[in-house]
Short mmCIF file of C-alpha atoms in Angstrom, two decimals:
data_model
loop_
_atom_site.label_atom_id
_atom_site.label_comp_id
_atom_site.label_asym_id
_atom_site.label_seq_id
_atom_site.Cartn_x
_atom_site.Cartn_y
_atom_site.Cartn_z
CA MET P 1 -85.58 -149.01 -42.67
CA LYS P 2 -86.13 -147.66 -45.80
CA PHE P 3 -89.54 -147.85 -47.45
CA LEU P 4 -90.67 -147.23 -51.10
CA SER P 5 -92.57 -143.60 -51.23
CA CYS P 6 -95.34 -144.97 -53.00
CA CYS P 7 -96.64 -147.10 -50.18
CA THR P 8 -99.73 -146.21 -48.52
CA GLY P 9 -99.97 -146.15 -44.90
CA SER P 10 -101.77 -149.32 -44.33
CA PHE P 11 -99.41 -151.30 -46.66
CA LEU P 12 -96.51 -149.33 -44.84
CA LEU P 13 -97.50 -150.69 -41.61
CA LEU P 14 -98.19 -154.22 -43.04
CA PHE P 15 -94.75 -154.15 -44.60
CA SER P 16 -92.90 -152.94 -41.50
CA VAL P 17 -94.62 -155.68 -39.23
CA PHE P 18 -93.88 -158.40 -41.89
CA ALA P 19 -89.99 -157.11 -42.26
CA LEU P 20 -89.34 -156.94 -38.43
CA ALA P 21 -91.04 -160.40 -37.78
CA ALA P 22 -89.05 -163.55 -36.57
CA PRO P 23 -88.00 -165.91 -39.20
CA THR P 24 -90.00 -169.13 -39.38
CA ASN P 25 -87.50 -171.20 -41.54
CA PHE P 26 -83.86 -171.51 -41.97
CA ASP P 27 -84.40 -170.01 -45.57
CA GLN P 28 -85.84 -167.09 -44.32
CA ALA P 29 -83.20 -166.79 -41.55
CA LYS P 30 -80.54 -166.63 -43.93
CA ARG P 31 -82.00 -163.77 -46.15
CA LEU P 32 -82.65 -161.90 -42.91
CA ALA P 33 -79.10 -162.50 -41.48
CA GLN P 34 -77.44 -161.17 -44.51
CA ARG P 35 -79.23 -157.74 -43.99
CA ILE P 36 -78.52 -157.90 -40.19
CA HIS P 37 -74.85 -158.54 -40.66
CA ALA P 38 -74.02 -156.56 -44.01
CA PRO P 39 -73.11 -153.47 -42.20
CA GLU P 40 -69.92 -155.56 -40.73
CA ALA P 41 -69.00 -157.29 -43.72
CA LYS P 42 -66.63 -159.47 -42.04
CA SER P 43 -66.44 -163.45 -41.83
CA PHE P 44 -67.07 -164.57 -38.45
CA TYR P 45 -64.00 -166.91 -37.77
CA CYS P 46 -61.40 -165.49 -40.15
CA ASP P 47 -62.33 -161.90 -40.00
CA CYS P 48 -62.02 -161.58 -43.83
CA ASP P 49 -64.01 -158.68 -45.69
CA ILE P 50 -67.15 -159.87 -47.63
CA ARG P 51 -68.59 -158.50 -51.01
CA TRP P 52 -72.08 -159.05 -51.28
CA GLN P 53 -73.72 -159.84 -54.75
CA GLY P 54 -77.31 -160.18 -54.36
CA GLY P 55 -77.87 -163.07 -52.07
CA LYS P 56 -74.12 -164.27 -52.16
CA GLY P 57 -71.22 -163.24 -50.07
CA ILE P 58 -67.91 -163.44 -51.55
CA PRO P 59 -64.81 -163.25 -49.03
CA ASP P 60 -61.69 -161.37 -49.90
CA LEU P 61 -59.26 -164.32 -49.30
CA ALA P 62 -56.13 -162.47 -50.44
CA GLY P 63 -56.99 -159.58 -48.25
CA CYS P 64 -57.02 -161.49 -44.98
CA GLY P 65 -54.23 -163.62 -45.80
CA TYR P 66 -56.62 -167.00 -46.06
CA GLN P 67 -55.15 -170.18 -47.78
CA VAL P 68 -57.38 -172.81 -49.04
CA ARG P 69 -56.83 -176.05 -47.41
CA LYS P 70 -58.51 -178.17 -49.61
CA ASN P 71 -62.20 -176.89 -51.25
CA GLY P 72 -61.26 -173.82 -53.12
CA PRO P 73 -64.82 -173.34 -54.62
CA ARG P 74 -66.41 -173.52 -51.13
CA ALA P 75 -63.74 -171.28 -49.60
CA ASN P 76 -64.75 -168.75 -52.17
CA ARG P 77 -68.12 -168.40 -50.92
CA ILE P 78 -69.76 -167.19 -47.58
CA GLU P 79 -72.16 -169.78 -45.53
CA TRP P 80 -74.49 -169.20 -42.89
CA GLU P 81 -72.96 -171.06 -39.96
CA HIS P 82 -75.06 -172.55 -37.01
CA VAL P 83 -72.35 -171.61 -34.07
CA MET P 84 -74.52 -174.26 -32.05
CA PRO P 85 -74.39 -177.08 -34.65
CA ALA P 86 -77.96 -178.12 -36.06
CA HIS P 87 -76.80 -181.73 -34.82
CA HIS P 88 -76.40 -180.44 -31.30
CA PHE P 89 -79.83 -179.03 -30.65
CA GLY P 90 -81.55 -181.38 -32.85
CA HIS P 91 -80.15 -184.74 -31.72
CA GLN P 92 -81.91 -183.84 -28.55
CA ARG P 93 -85.21 -184.08 -30.05
CA GLN P 94 -87.29 -187.06 -30.91
CA CYS P 95 -87.78 -186.20 -34.47
CA TRP P 96 -84.01 -186.61 -34.89
CA GLN P 97 -84.02 -189.90 -33.28
CA ASP P 98 -86.94 -190.70 -35.75
CA GLY P 99 -85.63 -189.59 -38.99
CA GLY P 100 -82.81 -186.83 -38.65
CA ARG P 101 -82.58 -183.17 -39.97
CA LYS P 102 -84.98 -183.37 -42.63
CA ASN P 103 -87.60 -185.20 -40.29
CA CYS P 104 -87.20 -182.42 -37.77
CA VAL P 105 -87.34 -179.78 -40.27
CA LYS P 106 -90.56 -181.35 -41.68
CA THR P 107 -92.38 -182.33 -38.24
CA ASP P 108 -91.11 -180.14 -35.46
CA SER P 109 -91.87 -176.63 -35.00
CA VAL P 110 -89.48 -176.04 -32.30
CA PHE P 111 -86.61 -177.43 -34.31
CA ARG P 112 -87.42 -175.03 -37.27
CA ALA P 113 -87.34 -172.24 -34.68
CA MET P 114 -84.03 -173.12 -33.58
CA GLU P 115 -82.71 -173.78 -37.00
CA ALA P 116 -83.99 -170.31 -37.75
CA ASP P 117 -82.81 -168.50 -34.44
CA LEU P 118 -80.90 -165.51 -35.83
CA TYR P 119 -78.64 -165.32 -32.67
CA ASN P 120 -76.96 -168.46 -33.70
CA LEU P 121 -76.28 -167.66 -37.01
CA VAL P 122 -73.11 -166.07 -38.44
CA PRO P 123 -71.55 -165.67 -41.77
CA ALA P 124 -68.41 -168.10 -42.31
CA ILE P 125 -66.09 -168.88 -45.05
CA GLY P 126 -67.66 -172.28 -46.86
CA GLU P 127 -64.53 -174.07 -46.49
CA VAL P 128 -64.43 -173.25 -42.73
CA ASN P 129 -67.68 -174.18 -42.28
CA GLY P 130 -67.68 -177.45 -43.83
CA ASP P 131 -64.38 -178.38 -41.99
CA ARG P 132 -65.94 -177.52 -38.42
CA SER P 133 -68.87 -179.52 -39.36
CA ASN P 134 -70.64 -180.36 -35.80
CA PHE P 135 -67.09 -180.88 -34.00
CA ARG P 136 -66.91 -179.25 -30.74
CA PHE P 137 -65.12 -176.33 -29.64
CA GLY P 138 -61.94 -176.77 -27.88
CA VAL P 139 -57.98 -175.56 -27.86
CA LEU P 140 -55.57 -177.39 -30.09
CA PRO P 141 -52.00 -175.92 -28.92
CA SER P 142 -50.05 -178.48 -30.71
CA THR P 143 -51.93 -178.40 -33.90
CA PRO P 144 -50.37 -176.36 -36.66
CA ALA P 145 -52.12 -173.61 -38.95
CA GLN P 146 -54.11 -174.81 -41.50
CA TYR P 147 -55.61 -171.90 -43.26
CA GLY P 148 -52.69 -169.33 -43.75
CA ALA P 149 -53.59 -166.13 -41.57
CA CYS P 150 -56.93 -167.28 -40.49
CA PRO P 151 -56.57 -168.00 -36.79
CA VAL P 152 -58.66 -171.43 -36.50
CA LYS P 153 -57.64 -174.97 -36.29
CA VAL P 154 -59.34 -178.26 -36.77
CA ASP P 155 -58.51 -181.69 -35.49
CA PHE P 156 -60.43 -184.01 -37.76
CA LYS P 157 -59.47 -187.19 -35.50
CA GLN P 158 -60.65 -185.66 -32.33
CA GLN P 159 -63.37 -183.71 -34.08
CA VAL P 160 -62.33 -180.57 -32.25
CA PHE P 161 -62.34 -177.00 -33.67
CA GLU P 162 -60.31 -174.25 -32.26
CA PRO P 163 -61.80 -170.66 -33.03
CA ALA P 164 -59.73 -167.43 -32.63
CA PRO P 165 -59.71 -165.80 -29.26
CA PRO P 166 -61.66 -162.81 -30.36
CA VAL P 167 -64.66 -164.68 -31.22
CA ARG P 168 -64.62 -167.43 -28.12
CA GLY P 169 -66.83 -164.90 -25.94
CA ASP P 170 -69.20 -164.56 -28.52
CA ILE P 171 -69.44 -168.35 -29.08
CA ALA P 172 -69.80 -168.70 -25.42
CA ARG P 173 -72.70 -166.45 -25.17
CA ILE P 174 -74.30 -168.02 -28.05
CA TYR P 175 -74.21 -171.47 -26.67
CA PHE P 176 -75.53 -170.10 -23.17
CA TYR P 177 -78.50 -168.28 -25.22
CA MET P 178 -79.21 -171.49 -27.27
CA ALA P 179 -79.04 -173.85 -24.23
CA ASP P 180 -81.13 -171.34 -21.84
CA LYS P 181 -84.00 -170.55 -24.54
CA TYR P 182 -84.51 -174.16 -25.69
CA ASN P 183 -83.34 -176.15 -22.81
CA LEU P 184 -80.42 -177.61 -24.13
CA ASN P 185 -77.94 -179.90 -22.34
CA LEU P 186 -74.42 -178.58 -22.13
CA SER P 187 -71.64 -180.96 -20.45
CA ARG P 188 -69.87 -179.99 -17.38
CA ALA P 189 -66.54 -179.50 -19.43
CA GLN P 190 -68.48 -177.49 -22.30
CA GLN P 191 -69.84 -175.06 -19.55
CA GLN P 192 -66.24 -174.79 -17.76
CA LEU P 193 -64.74 -174.10 -21.46
CA PHE P 194 -67.33 -171.54 -22.41
CA ILE P 195 -67.63 -169.65 -18.82
CA ALA P 196 -63.87 -169.29 -19.22
CA TRP P 197 -63.94 -168.02 -22.67
CA HIS P 198 -66.81 -165.69 -21.53
CA ARG P 199 -64.49 -163.86 -18.95
CA GLN P 200 -61.69 -163.82 -21.22
CA ASP P 201 -63.51 -162.36 -24.21
CA PRO P 202 -65.91 -159.82 -22.63
CA VAL P 203 -68.74 -158.64 -24.79
CA THR P 204 -67.72 -155.74 -27.13
CA PRO P 205 -69.61 -152.47 -28.63
CA GLN P 206 -69.81 -154.44 -31.74
CA GLU P 207 -71.61 -157.39 -30.11
CA VAL P 208 -74.11 -155.01 -28.29
CA GLU P 209 -74.85 -153.26 -31.76
CA LEU P 210 -75.30 -156.87 -33.54
CA ASN P 211 -77.57 -157.72 -30.33
CA GLN P 212 -79.68 -154.89 -30.89
CA ARG P 213 -80.10 -155.52 -34.68
CA ILE P 214 -81.05 -158.99 -34.05
CA GLN P 215 -83.66 -158.24 -31.27
CA GLN P 216 -85.28 -156.05 -33.77
CA HIS P 217 -86.37 -159.22 -35.61
CA MET P 218 -86.50 -161.87 -33.08
CA GLY P 219 -88.50 -159.55 -30.50
CA HIS P 220 -86.00 -160.23 -27.72
CA ASP P 221 -82.25 -160.00 -26.99
CA ASN P 222 -79.57 -162.16 -26.00
CA PRO P 223 -79.69 -161.58 -22.28
CA PHE P 224 -75.92 -163.08 -21.80
CA VAL P 225 -74.72 -160.44 -24.17
CA SER P 226 -76.99 -157.58 -22.73
CA GLY P 227 -76.18 -158.67 -19.06
CA LYS P 228 -79.37 -159.48 -17.74
CA ARG P 229 -78.42 -163.29 -17.34
CA GLU P 230 -75.25 -164.75 -16.14
CA TRP P 231 -74.17 -168.47 -16.94
CA ASN P 232 -72.67 -170.51 -13.89
CA LEU P 233 -71.94 -174.18 -13.30
CA GLY P 234 -75.30 -175.48 -12.39
CA TYR P 235 -77.43 -172.99 -14.44
CA LYS P 236 -81.12 -174.21 -15.09
CA PRO P 237 -82.12 -173.25 -18.50
CA THR P 238 -85.31 -171.47 -18.47
CA GLY P 239 -86.73 -173.28 -21.94
CA TYR P 240 -88.55 -170.17 -22.61
CA GLY P 241 -88.29 -171.17 -26.50
CA LEU P 242 -90.18 -174.00 -26.37
CA LYS P 243 -93.62 -172.34 -26.00
CA VAL P 244 -93.86 -172.81 -30.15
CA SER P 245 -97.11 -173.83 -31.51
CA ARG P 246 -96.82 -177.21 -33.20
#
């Protein structure tokens, strides 16, 4: 991390502490996420190069063979995707029942912490982010390609999204992390799918490096990436992230 040379020691210390603090809301998280993910400069689901202009990311669609399915303007921008959708972690809280996401943002500090959790944010092509919506992950062997060379598929009727094999393990470990930290429910079928994906697509050096960069801001790692914890059927989430002041 670089600092301006004019800074005094006390200001430098203050700035350093502030810069490495965990985000407290989604807007802060998106700004931090750009800094964290910029060295990769690749979109999560489609592996397309990203060119950053200020706070905006522009995917190189031609370079990765992406074909617009329907929404051209959204396909030409990068959006920050919650791998575990806000609906999944939000609807399990009372604030969501009382008024949906807006009410949770306004009234529930735990929801704000979940929404801003950097481990659950990835840069995605906007059209893919929109099409994925809050659909569950799964495998769609009979569904044809819809985005050119981008290896994802969507079944809009069944509300299922199939990610590419190289990111399936990453997705599984993000779900394990979110469920463990915030005591969230995963169905037996989800657990079985993600356990299989975790084994089929093990942790890579790039995932370890990203985990370490995020840890500098969050103050803890994803233990399912570092290997400190292992998910299995019947795993009891610890809920350590619920200790957030209201």
